[in-house]
Amino acid sequence: MSYSSGRILLSSQREGQISRFRAWVMIVVPLLAILFQVYVPLFFQFLGFVEMPLLVVVYFALMRRSPIGGLLVGMLVGLAQDSLSKNPLGMFGIVKTLVGYFAASVGLRFDVDHPAVRMILAYFFFFFHQFFYWVLGRALLGQPLPFEIQRTLLLGVLNAVVGVALFRFLDQLRETV
């Protein structure tokens, strides 16, 4: 994989190669991400900032370049995360569905193999996820959830750094066509 081309925008949809993954990768990686999100902060509280299921949804949506596929990955991961968390059922499902759809739509237009683009997108979608979770919590549940902009921006940077490293690792699981 070469990152030296310097191109960020794709001039046609055909230029963006759709990545293929084995079925076990599409099942095991999101499951491990959800388990990471639920159990790792119990033992290592300093890792509580990592939104691993979100990063996995963003990666698969960007690489598959299919808005419907991104929507489905986001929905399944979000609902699975909801079922294992103390949050109301559907909150992560709705937000991650939106993230998956929009990430796949962005993947159609940009060269998402470039590390700088990956970092920017991981940062943007973390902020997008947090903002829409806050909006839904206030609108649907009537809960006065706080939205700390400075904390969210900082955690977005940290998640973007983790995301780029995770994306690099997940690149190794892609099938060669």
Short mmCIF file of N, CA and C in Angstrom, two decimals:
data_model
loop_
_atom_site.label_atom_id
_atom_site.label_comp_id
_atom_site.label_asym_id
_atom_site.label_seq_id
_atom_site.Cartn_x
_atom_site.Cartn_y
_atom_site.Cartn_z
N MET A 1 0.84 -1.16 0.00
CA MET A 1 0.00 0.00 0.00
C MET A 1 0.89 1.23 0.00
N SER A 2 0.63 2.11 -0.91
CA SER A 2 1.47 3.29 -1.05
C SER A 2 0.71 4.54 -0.64
N TYR A 3 1.32 5.35 0.23
CA TYR A 3 0.72 6.61 0.66
C TYR A 3 1.38 7.79 -0.02
N SER A 4 2.19 7.56 -1.02
CA SER A 4 2.99 8.63 -1.60
C SER A 4 2.31 9.35 -2.75
N SER A 5 1.10 8.94 -3.11
CA SER A 5 0.48 9.54 -4.29
C SER A 5 0.12 11.01 -4.05
N GLY A 6 -0.20 11.39 -2.82
CA GLY A 6 -0.48 12.78 -2.53
C GLY A 6 -1.89 13.21 -2.89
N ARG A 7 -2.68 12.36 -3.52
CA ARG A 7 -4.04 12.71 -3.90
C ARG A 7 -4.97 12.46 -2.73
N ILE A 8 -5.88 13.37 -2.52
CA ILE A 8 -6.85 13.21 -1.45
C ILE A 8 -8.25 13.01 -2.03
N LEU A 9 -8.61 13.75 -3.06
CA LEU A 9 -9.91 13.60 -3.70
C LEU A 9 -9.84 12.58 -4.82
N LEU A 10 -10.90 11.81 -4.96
CA LEU A 10 -11.00 10.87 -6.05
C LEU A 10 -11.77 11.54 -7.18
N SER A 11 -11.31 11.38 -8.42
CA SER A 11 -12.00 12.03 -9.53
C SER A 11 -13.18 11.21 -10.03
N SER A 12 -13.22 9.93 -9.73
CA SER A 12 -14.36 9.11 -10.10
C SER A 12 -14.57 8.05 -9.04
N GLN A 13 -15.77 7.49 -9.02
CA GLN A 13 -16.08 6.48 -8.03
C GLN A 13 -15.27 5.21 -8.26
N ARG A 14 -14.88 4.96 -9.48
CA ARG A 14 -14.12 3.75 -9.78
C ARG A 14 -12.71 3.78 -9.21
N GLU A 15 -12.18 4.98 -8.98
CA GLU A 15 -10.83 5.07 -8.42
C GLU A 15 -10.77 4.54 -7.00
N GLY A 16 -11.84 4.68 -6.26
CA GLY A 16 -11.88 4.22 -4.88
C GLY A 16 -12.10 2.72 -4.84
N GLN A 17 -11.08 1.97 -4.51
CA GLN A 17 -11.18 0.53 -4.48
C GLN A 17 -11.97 0.10 -3.25
N ILE A 18 -12.98 -0.71 -3.47
CA ILE A 18 -13.79 -1.22 -2.38
C ILE A 18 -13.02 -2.36 -1.73
N SER A 19 -12.82 -2.25 -0.43
CA SER A 19 -12.09 -3.27 0.29
C SER A 19 -13.02 -4.42 0.65
N ARG A 20 -12.48 -5.60 0.62
CA ARG A 20 -13.24 -6.80 0.98
C ARG A 20 -12.63 -7.38 2.25
N PHE A 21 -13.50 -7.91 3.09
CA PHE A 21 -13.08 -8.53 4.33
C PHE A 21 -13.71 -9.90 4.44
N ARG A 22 -13.01 -10.80 5.09
CA ARG A 22 -13.60 -12.12 5.35
C ARG A 22 -14.74 -11.96 6.34
N ALA A 23 -15.66 -12.91 6.33
CA ALA A 23 -16.83 -12.84 7.21
C ALA A 23 -16.42 -12.82 8.68
N TRP A 24 -15.40 -13.60 9.05
CA TRP A 24 -15.00 -13.65 10.45
C TRP A 24 -14.45 -12.31 10.92
N VAL A 25 -13.81 -11.56 10.02
CA VAL A 25 -13.28 -10.25 10.38
C VAL A 25 -14.43 -9.28 10.67
N MET A 26 -15.47 -9.34 9.84
CA MET A 26 -16.62 -8.44 10.01
C MET A 26 -17.41 -8.77 11.28
N ILE A 27 -17.24 -9.95 11.83
CA ILE A 27 -17.94 -10.33 13.06
C ILE A 27 -17.05 -10.15 14.28
N VAL A 28 -15.83 -10.66 14.20
CA VAL A 28 -14.94 -10.68 15.36
C VAL A 28 -14.43 -9.29 15.74
N VAL A 29 -14.04 -8.49 14.76
CA VAL A 29 -13.46 -7.17 15.07
C VAL A 29 -14.48 -6.26 15.78
N PRO A 30 -15.72 -6.11 15.27
CA PRO A 30 -16.68 -5.30 16.03
C PRO A 30 -17.00 -5.88 17.41
N LEU A 31 -17.08 -7.20 17.50
CA LEU A 31 -17.34 -7.82 18.80
C LEU A 31 -16.23 -7.53 19.79
N LEU A 32 -14.98 -7.64 19.34
CA LEU A 32 -13.85 -7.31 20.21
C LEU A 32 -13.85 -5.83 20.60
N ALA A 33 -14.24 -4.97 19.67
CA ALA A 33 -14.30 -3.54 19.96
C ALA A 33 -15.35 -3.24 21.03
N ILE A 34 -16.49 -3.89 20.93
CA ILE A 34 -17.55 -3.69 21.93
C ILE A 34 -17.11 -4.22 23.28
N LEU A 35 -16.50 -5.39 23.30
CA LEU A 35 -16.01 -5.95 24.56
C LEU A 35 -14.91 -5.07 25.16
N PHE A 36 -14.06 -4.52 24.31
CA PHE A 36 -13.04 -3.57 24.77
C PHE A 36 -13.71 -2.39 25.46
N GLN A 37 -14.73 -1.83 24.81
CA GLN A 37 -15.43 -0.65 25.33
C GLN A 37 -16.09 -0.94 26.68
N VAL A 38 -16.60 -2.15 26.85
CA VAL A 38 -17.32 -2.49 28.07
C VAL A 38 -16.38 -2.86 29.21
N TYR A 39 -15.36 -3.68 28.92
CA TYR A 39 -14.57 -4.28 30.00
C TYR A 39 -13.22 -3.62 30.28
N VAL A 40 -12.55 -3.12 29.30
CA VAL A 40 -11.21 -2.57 29.53
C VAL A 40 -11.23 -1.37 30.49
N PRO A 41 -12.19 -0.43 30.37
CA PRO A 41 -12.20 0.69 31.33
C PRO A 41 -12.44 0.26 32.78
N LEU A 42 -12.98 -0.93 32.99
CA LEU A 42 -13.15 -1.41 34.36
C LEU A 42 -11.82 -1.68 35.03
N PHE A 43 -10.84 -2.10 34.25
CA PHE A 43 -9.53 -2.43 34.79
C PHE A 43 -8.49 -1.34 34.54
N PHE A 44 -8.61 -0.65 33.43
CA PHE A 44 -7.69 0.43 33.06
C PHE A 44 -8.51 1.68 32.77
N GLN A 45 -8.79 2.46 33.81
CA GLN A 45 -9.69 3.60 33.67
C GLN A 45 -9.15 4.68 32.73
N PHE A 46 -7.84 4.75 32.58
CA PHE A 46 -7.27 5.77 31.70
C PHE A 46 -7.58 5.48 30.22
N LEU A 47 -8.03 4.28 29.89
CA LEU A 47 -8.42 3.95 28.52
C LEU A 47 -9.91 4.13 28.27
N GLY A 48 -10.61 4.72 29.21
CA GLY A 48 -12.05 4.94 29.07
C GLY A 48 -12.41 5.94 27.98
N PHE A 49 -11.44 6.72 27.54
CA PHE A 49 -11.72 7.72 26.51
C PHE A 49 -11.83 7.11 25.11
N VAL A 50 -11.30 5.91 24.91
CA VAL A 50 -11.27 5.31 23.58
C VAL A 50 -12.65 4.78 23.21
N GLU A 51 -13.19 5.28 22.14
CA GLU A 51 -14.48 4.86 21.62
C GLU A 51 -14.22 3.85 20.50
N MET A 52 -13.80 2.65 20.91
CA MET A 52 -13.38 1.61 19.96
C MET A 52 -14.49 1.18 19.00
N PRO A 53 -15.73 0.96 19.44
CA PRO A 53 -16.77 0.58 18.46
C PRO A 53 -16.99 1.65 17.39
N LEU A 54 -16.90 2.90 17.77
CA LEU A 54 -17.05 3.97 16.80
C LEU A 54 -15.93 3.93 15.76
N LEU A 55 -14.71 3.73 16.21
CA LEU A 55 -13.58 3.67 15.29
C LEU A 55 -13.70 2.50 14.32
N VAL A 56 -14.21 1.37 14.81
CA VAL A 56 -14.40 0.21 13.94
C VAL A 56 -15.49 0.49 12.91
N VAL A 57 -16.58 1.13 13.33
CA VAL A 57 -17.64 1.50 12.38
C VAL A 57 -17.11 2.44 11.32
N VAL A 58 -16.34 3.43 11.74
CA VAL A 58 -15.78 4.39 10.78
C VAL A 58 -14.85 3.66 9.80
N TYR A 59 -14.01 2.78 10.29
CA TYR A 59 -13.08 2.07 9.42
C TYR A 59 -13.81 1.23 8.38
N PHE A 60 -14.72 0.38 8.84
CA PHE A 60 -15.41 -0.50 7.90
C PHE A 60 -16.26 0.30 6.91
N ALA A 61 -16.88 1.37 7.36
CA ALA A 61 -17.69 2.19 6.46
C ALA A 61 -16.80 2.88 5.42
N LEU A 62 -15.67 3.41 5.85
CA LEU A 62 -14.76 4.09 4.91
C LEU A 62 -14.18 3.12 3.88
N MET A 63 -13.81 1.94 4.34
CA MET A 63 -13.16 0.98 3.44
C MET A 63 -14.13 0.30 2.49
N ARG A 64 -15.35 0.04 2.93
CA ARG A 64 -16.32 -0.63 2.08
C ARG A 64 -16.93 0.32 1.05
N ARG A 65 -16.95 1.61 1.36
CA ARG A 65 -17.45 2.64 0.44
C ARG A 65 -18.87 2.36 -0.04
N SER A 66 -19.70 1.86 0.84
CA SER A 66 -21.09 1.58 0.53
C SER A 66 -21.95 2.20 1.63
N PRO A 67 -22.72 3.23 1.32
CA PRO A 67 -23.54 3.86 2.36
C PRO A 67 -24.51 2.88 3.04
N ILE A 68 -25.08 1.95 2.28
CA ILE A 68 -25.98 0.98 2.89
C ILE A 68 -25.19 0.02 3.79
N GLY A 69 -24.02 -0.41 3.34
CA GLY A 69 -23.18 -1.26 4.18
C GLY A 69 -22.72 -0.55 5.43
N GLY A 70 -22.34 0.72 5.31
CA GLY A 70 -21.93 1.51 6.47
C GLY A 70 -23.08 1.69 7.45
N LEU A 71 -24.26 1.90 6.90
CA LEU A 71 -25.45 2.05 7.72
C LEU A 71 -25.72 0.76 8.51
N LEU A 72 -25.59 -0.39 7.85
CA LEU A 72 -25.84 -1.66 8.52
C LEU A 72 -24.78 -1.97 9.59
N VAL A 73 -23.52 -1.71 9.27
CA VAL A 73 -22.46 -1.94 10.27
C VAL A 73 -22.68 -1.04 11.47
N GLY A 74 -22.97 0.22 11.23
CA GLY A 74 -23.22 1.15 12.33
C GLY A 74 -24.40 0.75 13.18
N MET A 75 -25.48 0.31 12.53
CA MET A 75 -26.67 -0.11 13.26
C MET A 75 -26.38 -1.33 14.13
N LEU A 76 -25.75 -2.34 13.54
CA LEU A 76 -25.49 -3.58 14.29
C LEU A 76 -24.53 -3.35 15.46
N VAL A 77 -23.46 -2.61 15.22
CA VAL A 77 -22.51 -2.33 16.29
C VAL A 77 -23.14 -1.46 17.36
N GLY A 78 -23.89 -0.45 16.96
CA GLY A 78 -24.55 0.43 17.93
C GLY A 78 -25.56 -0.29 18.80
N LEU A 79 -26.39 -1.14 18.18
CA LEU A 79 -27.37 -1.88 18.97
C LEU A 79 -26.71 -2.91 19.88
N ALA A 80 -25.66 -3.55 19.41
CA ALA A 80 -24.92 -4.48 20.26
C ALA A 80 -24.29 -3.74 21.44
N GLN A 81 -23.75 -2.57 21.18
CA GLN A 81 -23.16 -1.78 22.26
C GLN A 81 -24.24 -1.33 23.24
N ASP A 82 -25.40 -0.94 22.73
CA ASP A 82 -26.51 -0.56 23.61
C ASP A 82 -26.93 -1.71 24.51
N SER A 83 -26.96 -2.91 23.96
CA SER A 83 -27.43 -4.05 24.74
C SER A 83 -26.47 -4.40 25.88
N LEU A 84 -25.21 -4.03 25.77
CA LEU A 84 -24.24 -4.32 26.82
C LEU A 84 -23.95 -3.13 27.73
N SER A 85 -24.58 -2.00 27.46
CA SER A 85 -24.31 -0.82 28.28
C SER A 85 -25.53 -0.46 29.12
N LYS A 86 -25.37 0.51 29.98
CA LYS A 86 -26.46 0.96 30.83
C LYS A 86 -27.31 2.04 30.15
N ASN A 87 -26.95 2.41 28.94
CA ASN A 87 -27.68 3.44 28.20
C ASN A 87 -28.99 2.90 27.66
N PRO A 88 -29.94 3.79 27.37
CA PRO A 88 -31.21 3.34 26.77
C PRO A 88 -30.96 2.65 25.42
N LEU A 89 -31.69 1.59 25.17
CA LEU A 89 -31.54 0.82 23.95
C LEU A 89 -31.89 1.68 22.74
N GLY A 90 -30.98 1.75 21.81
CA GLY A 90 -31.21 2.49 20.57
C GLY A 90 -30.40 3.77 20.43
N MET A 91 -29.91 4.31 21.52
CA MET A 91 -29.17 5.58 21.43
C MET A 91 -27.89 5.42 20.61
N PHE A 92 -27.05 4.46 20.97
CA PHE A 92 -25.84 4.22 20.18
C PHE A 92 -26.20 3.67 18.80
N GLY A 93 -27.28 2.91 18.73
CA GLY A 93 -27.71 2.37 17.44
C GLY A 93 -28.03 3.46 16.44
N ILE A 94 -28.76 4.47 16.87
CA ILE A 94 -29.11 5.58 15.97
C ILE A 94 -27.88 6.38 15.58
N VAL A 95 -27.07 6.73 16.57
CA VAL A 95 -25.91 7.58 16.31
C VAL A 95 -24.88 6.87 15.44
N LYS A 96 -24.60 5.61 15.73
CA LYS A 96 -23.60 4.89 14.94
C LYS A 96 -24.13 4.57 13.54
N THR A 97 -25.44 4.44 13.38
CA THR A 97 -26.02 4.28 12.05
C THR A 97 -25.76 5.52 11.21
N LEU A 98 -25.96 6.69 11.80
CA LEU A 98 -25.67 7.94 11.09
C LEU A 98 -24.18 8.05 10.75
N VAL A 99 -23.34 7.71 11.70
CA VAL A 99 -21.90 7.76 11.47
C VAL A 99 -21.50 6.82 10.34
N GLY A 100 -22.01 5.59 10.38
CA GLY A 100 -21.68 4.61 9.34
C GLY A 100 -22.10 5.08 7.96
N TYR A 101 -23.30 5.64 7.86
CA TYR A 101 -23.79 6.13 6.57
C TYR A 101 -22.93 7.27 6.04
N PHE A 102 -22.68 8.26 6.89
CA PHE A 102 -21.91 9.42 6.43
C PHE A 102 -20.45 9.08 6.18
N ALA A 103 -19.88 8.18 6.97
CA ALA A 103 -18.48 7.79 6.74
C ALA A 103 -18.35 7.07 5.40
N ALA A 104 -19.30 6.20 5.08
CA ALA A 104 -19.25 5.51 3.79
C ALA A 104 -19.44 6.49 2.64
N SER A 105 -20.29 7.48 2.84
CA SER A 105 -20.50 8.49 1.80
C SER A 105 -19.23 9.31 1.57
N VAL A 106 -18.52 9.62 2.64
CA VAL A 106 -17.25 10.33 2.52
C VAL A 106 -16.21 9.44 1.84
N GLY A 107 -16.24 8.14 2.16
CA GLY A 107 -15.30 7.20 1.57
C GLY A 107 -15.45 7.09 0.06
N LEU A 108 -16.63 7.41 -0.45
CA LEU A 108 -16.83 7.40 -1.90
C LEU A 108 -16.09 8.53 -2.59
N ARG A 109 -15.85 9.61 -1.88
CA ARG A 109 -15.30 10.82 -2.49
C ARG A 109 -13.82 11.06 -2.20
N PHE A 110 -13.33 10.57 -1.08
CA PHE A 110 -11.96 10.85 -0.66
C PHE A 110 -11.09 9.59 -0.72
N ASP A 111 -9.80 9.80 -0.89
CA ASP A 111 -8.83 8.72 -0.80
C ASP A 111 -8.58 8.46 0.69
N VAL A 112 -9.28 7.48 1.22
CA VAL A 112 -9.25 7.24 2.67
C VAL A 112 -8.10 6.34 3.09
N ASP A 113 -7.19 6.04 2.19
CA ASP A 113 -5.99 5.29 2.56
C ASP A 113 -4.89 6.21 3.05
N HIS A 114 -5.05 7.49 2.88
CA HIS A 114 -4.05 8.47 3.29
C HIS A 114 -4.16 8.69 4.81
N PRO A 115 -3.06 8.55 5.56
CA PRO A 115 -3.11 8.67 7.02
C PRO A 115 -3.64 10.02 7.52
N ALA A 116 -3.31 11.11 6.85
CA ALA A 116 -3.80 12.42 7.29
C ALA A 116 -5.32 12.50 7.14
N VAL A 117 -5.85 11.97 6.06
CA VAL A 117 -7.29 11.97 5.85
C VAL A 117 -7.96 11.09 6.91
N ARG A 118 -7.35 9.96 7.21
CA ARG A 118 -7.90 9.08 8.23
C ARG A 118 -7.95 9.77 9.60
N MET A 119 -6.91 10.50 9.93
CA MET A 119 -6.89 11.19 11.22
C MET A 119 -7.98 12.26 11.29
N ILE A 120 -8.11 13.04 10.24
CA ILE A 120 -9.13 14.09 10.20
C ILE A 120 -10.52 13.48 10.29
N LEU A 121 -10.76 12.40 9.54
CA LEU A 121 -12.07 11.78 9.55
C LEU A 121 -12.38 11.12 10.90
N ALA A 122 -11.41 10.48 11.52
CA ALA A 122 -11.63 9.88 12.84
C ALA A 122 -11.97 10.97 13.86
N TYR A 123 -11.27 12.10 13.77
CA TYR A 123 -11.55 13.23 14.66
C TYR A 123 -12.95 13.77 14.41
N PHE A 124 -13.28 14.01 13.15
CA PHE A 124 -14.59 14.57 12.80
C PHE A 124 -15.72 13.65 13.24
N PHE A 125 -15.60 12.36 12.96
CA PHE A 125 -16.69 11.45 13.29
C PHE A 125 -16.80 11.21 14.79
N PHE A 126 -15.71 11.34 15.54
CA PHE A 126 -15.83 11.29 17.00
C PHE A 126 -16.66 12.47 17.48
N PHE A 127 -16.35 13.66 16.99
CA PHE A 127 -17.10 14.85 17.39
C PHE A 127 -18.56 14.73 16.95
N PHE A 128 -18.78 14.29 15.73
CA PHE A 128 -20.13 14.07 15.18
C PHE A 128 -20.91 13.11 16.08
N HIS A 129 -20.28 12.01 16.46
CA HIS A 129 -20.90 11.00 17.32
C HIS A 129 -21.28 11.59 18.66
N GLN A 130 -20.38 12.29 19.30
CA GLN A 130 -20.64 12.86 20.62
C GLN A 130 -21.75 13.92 20.55
N PHE A 131 -21.71 14.76 19.52
CA PHE A 131 -22.70 15.82 19.38
C PHE A 131 -24.10 15.23 19.16
N PHE A 132 -24.22 14.26 18.26
CA PHE A 132 -25.54 13.70 18.00
C PHE A 132 -26.03 12.84 19.16
N TYR A 133 -25.15 12.23 19.91
CA TYR A 133 -25.58 11.52 21.12
C TYR A 133 -26.16 12.52 22.11
N TRP A 134 -25.52 13.66 22.25
CA TRP A 134 -26.00 14.72 23.14
C TRP A 134 -27.36 15.23 22.66
N VAL A 135 -27.48 15.49 21.37
CA VAL A 135 -28.75 15.98 20.81
C VAL A 135 -29.88 14.97 21.05
N LEU A 136 -29.61 13.70 20.76
CA LEU A 136 -30.65 12.68 20.96
C LEU A 136 -31.01 12.51 22.42
N GLY A 137 -30.03 12.58 23.30
CA GLY A 137 -30.30 12.47 24.73
C GLY A 137 -31.20 13.58 25.22
N ARG A 138 -30.98 14.76 24.72
CA ARG A 138 -31.81 15.90 25.11
C ARG A 138 -33.17 15.86 24.44
N ALA A 139 -33.20 15.53 23.15
CA ALA A 139 -34.45 15.57 22.40
C ALA A 139 -35.37 14.38 22.69
N LEU A 140 -34.83 13.18 22.68
CA LEU A 140 -35.67 11.99 22.84
C LEU A 140 -35.91 11.61 24.29
N LEU A 141 -34.90 11.78 25.12
CA LEU A 141 -35.02 11.35 26.51
C LEU A 141 -35.31 12.49 27.47
N GLY A 142 -35.12 13.71 27.02
CA GLY A 142 -35.33 14.86 27.89
C GLY A 142 -34.32 14.95 29.01
N GLN A 143 -33.16 14.33 28.83
CA GLN A 143 -32.12 14.36 29.86
C GLN A 143 -31.23 15.57 29.65
N PRO A 144 -30.90 16.28 30.72
CA PRO A 144 -29.99 17.42 30.59
C PRO A 144 -28.54 16.95 30.56
N LEU A 145 -28.14 16.30 29.49
CA LEU A 145 -26.76 15.83 29.35
C LEU A 145 -25.82 16.99 29.12
N PRO A 146 -24.67 17.01 29.81
CA PRO A 146 -23.71 18.09 29.55
C PRO A 146 -22.93 17.81 28.26
N PHE A 147 -22.60 18.87 27.56
CA PHE A 147 -21.75 18.75 26.38
C PHE A 147 -20.56 19.68 26.60
N GLU A 148 -19.44 19.09 27.03
CA GLU A 148 -18.24 19.86 27.32
C GLU A 148 -17.40 19.92 26.05
N ILE A 149 -17.42 21.06 25.40
CA ILE A 149 -16.78 21.20 24.09
C ILE A 149 -15.27 20.99 24.16
N GLN A 150 -14.59 21.55 25.16
CA GLN A 150 -13.14 21.40 25.24
C GLN A 150 -12.74 19.95 25.48
N ARG A 151 -13.46 19.28 26.36
CA ARG A 151 -13.17 17.87 26.64
C ARG A 151 -13.42 17.02 25.39
N THR A 152 -14.50 17.30 24.69
CA THR A 152 -14.84 16.56 23.48
C THR A 152 -13.79 16.77 22.40
N LEU A 153 -13.31 17.98 22.24
CA LEU A 153 -12.28 18.25 21.24
C LEU A 153 -10.97 17.53 21.58
N LEU A 154 -10.60 17.52 22.85
CA LEU A 154 -9.38 16.82 23.27
C LEU A 154 -9.52 15.31 23.08
N LEU A 155 -10.65 14.77 23.51
CA LEU A 155 -10.87 13.33 23.34
C LEU A 155 -10.95 12.95 21.86
N GLY A 156 -11.41 13.88 21.04
CA GLY A 156 -11.43 13.64 19.60
C GLY A 156 -10.03 13.47 19.05
N VAL A 157 -9.09 14.29 19.51
CA VAL A 157 -7.70 14.17 19.07
C VAL A 157 -7.11 12.83 19.51
N LEU A 158 -7.35 12.47 20.77
CA LEU A 158 -6.83 11.20 21.28
C LEU A 158 -7.42 10.00 20.53
N ASN A 159 -8.73 10.05 20.25
CA ASN A 159 -9.36 8.97 19.49
C ASN A 159 -8.87 8.94 18.05
N ALA A 160 -8.57 10.09 17.47
CA ALA A 160 -8.04 10.12 16.10
C ALA A 160 -6.67 9.46 16.04
N VAL A 161 -5.84 9.70 17.03
CA VAL A 161 -4.51 9.07 17.07
C VAL A 161 -4.65 7.55 17.22
N VAL A 162 -5.51 7.13 18.14
CA VAL A 162 -5.76 5.69 18.31
C VAL A 162 -6.36 5.11 17.03
N GLY A 163 -7.25 5.88 16.40
CA GLY A 163 -7.90 5.43 15.18
C GLY A 163 -6.94 5.19 14.04
N VAL A 164 -5.99 6.07 13.85
CA VAL A 164 -5.01 5.88 12.77
C VAL A 164 -4.20 4.61 13.00
N ALA A 165 -3.80 4.38 14.24
CA ALA A 165 -3.05 3.15 14.55
C ALA A 165 -3.93 1.92 14.35
N LEU A 166 -5.18 2.00 14.79
CA LEU A 166 -6.11 0.88 14.62
C LEU A 166 -6.38 0.62 13.14
N PHE A 167 -6.57 1.68 12.36
CA PHE A 167 -6.84 1.53 10.93
C PHE A 167 -5.66 0.86 10.23
N ARG A 168 -4.47 1.22 10.64
CA ARG A 168 -3.27 0.61 10.06
C ARG A 168 -3.23 -0.89 10.35
N PHE A 169 -3.60 -1.25 11.58
CA PHE A 169 -3.65 -2.67 11.95
C PHE A 169 -4.75 -3.39 11.16
N LEU A 170 -5.93 -2.78 11.06
CA LEU A 170 -7.04 -3.42 10.35
C LEU A 170 -6.78 -3.53 8.85
N ASP A 171 -5.91 -2.69 8.31
CA ASP A 171 -5.53 -2.81 6.91
C ASP A 171 -4.92 -4.18 6.62
N GLN A 172 -4.27 -4.76 7.62
CA GLN A 172 -3.64 -6.05 7.44
C GLN A 172 -4.67 -7.18 7.28
N LEU A 173 -5.92 -6.93 7.69
CA LEU A 173 -6.98 -7.94 7.62
C LEU A 173 -7.78 -7.87 6.33
N ARG A 174 -7.46 -6.89 5.47
CA ARG A 174 -8.18 -6.78 4.20
C ARG A 174 -7.79 -7.91 3.28
N GLU A 175 -8.76 -8.36 2.49
CA GLU A 175 -8.46 -9.37 1.48
C GLU A 175 -7.84 -8.72 0.27
N THR A 176 -6.90 -9.40 -0.31
CA THR A 176 -6.31 -8.90 -1.56
C THR A 176 -7.14 -9.46 -2.71
N VAL A 177 -7.49 -8.57 -3.63
CA VAL A 177 -8.36 -8.97 -4.75
C VAL A 177 -7.52 -9.12 -5.99
#
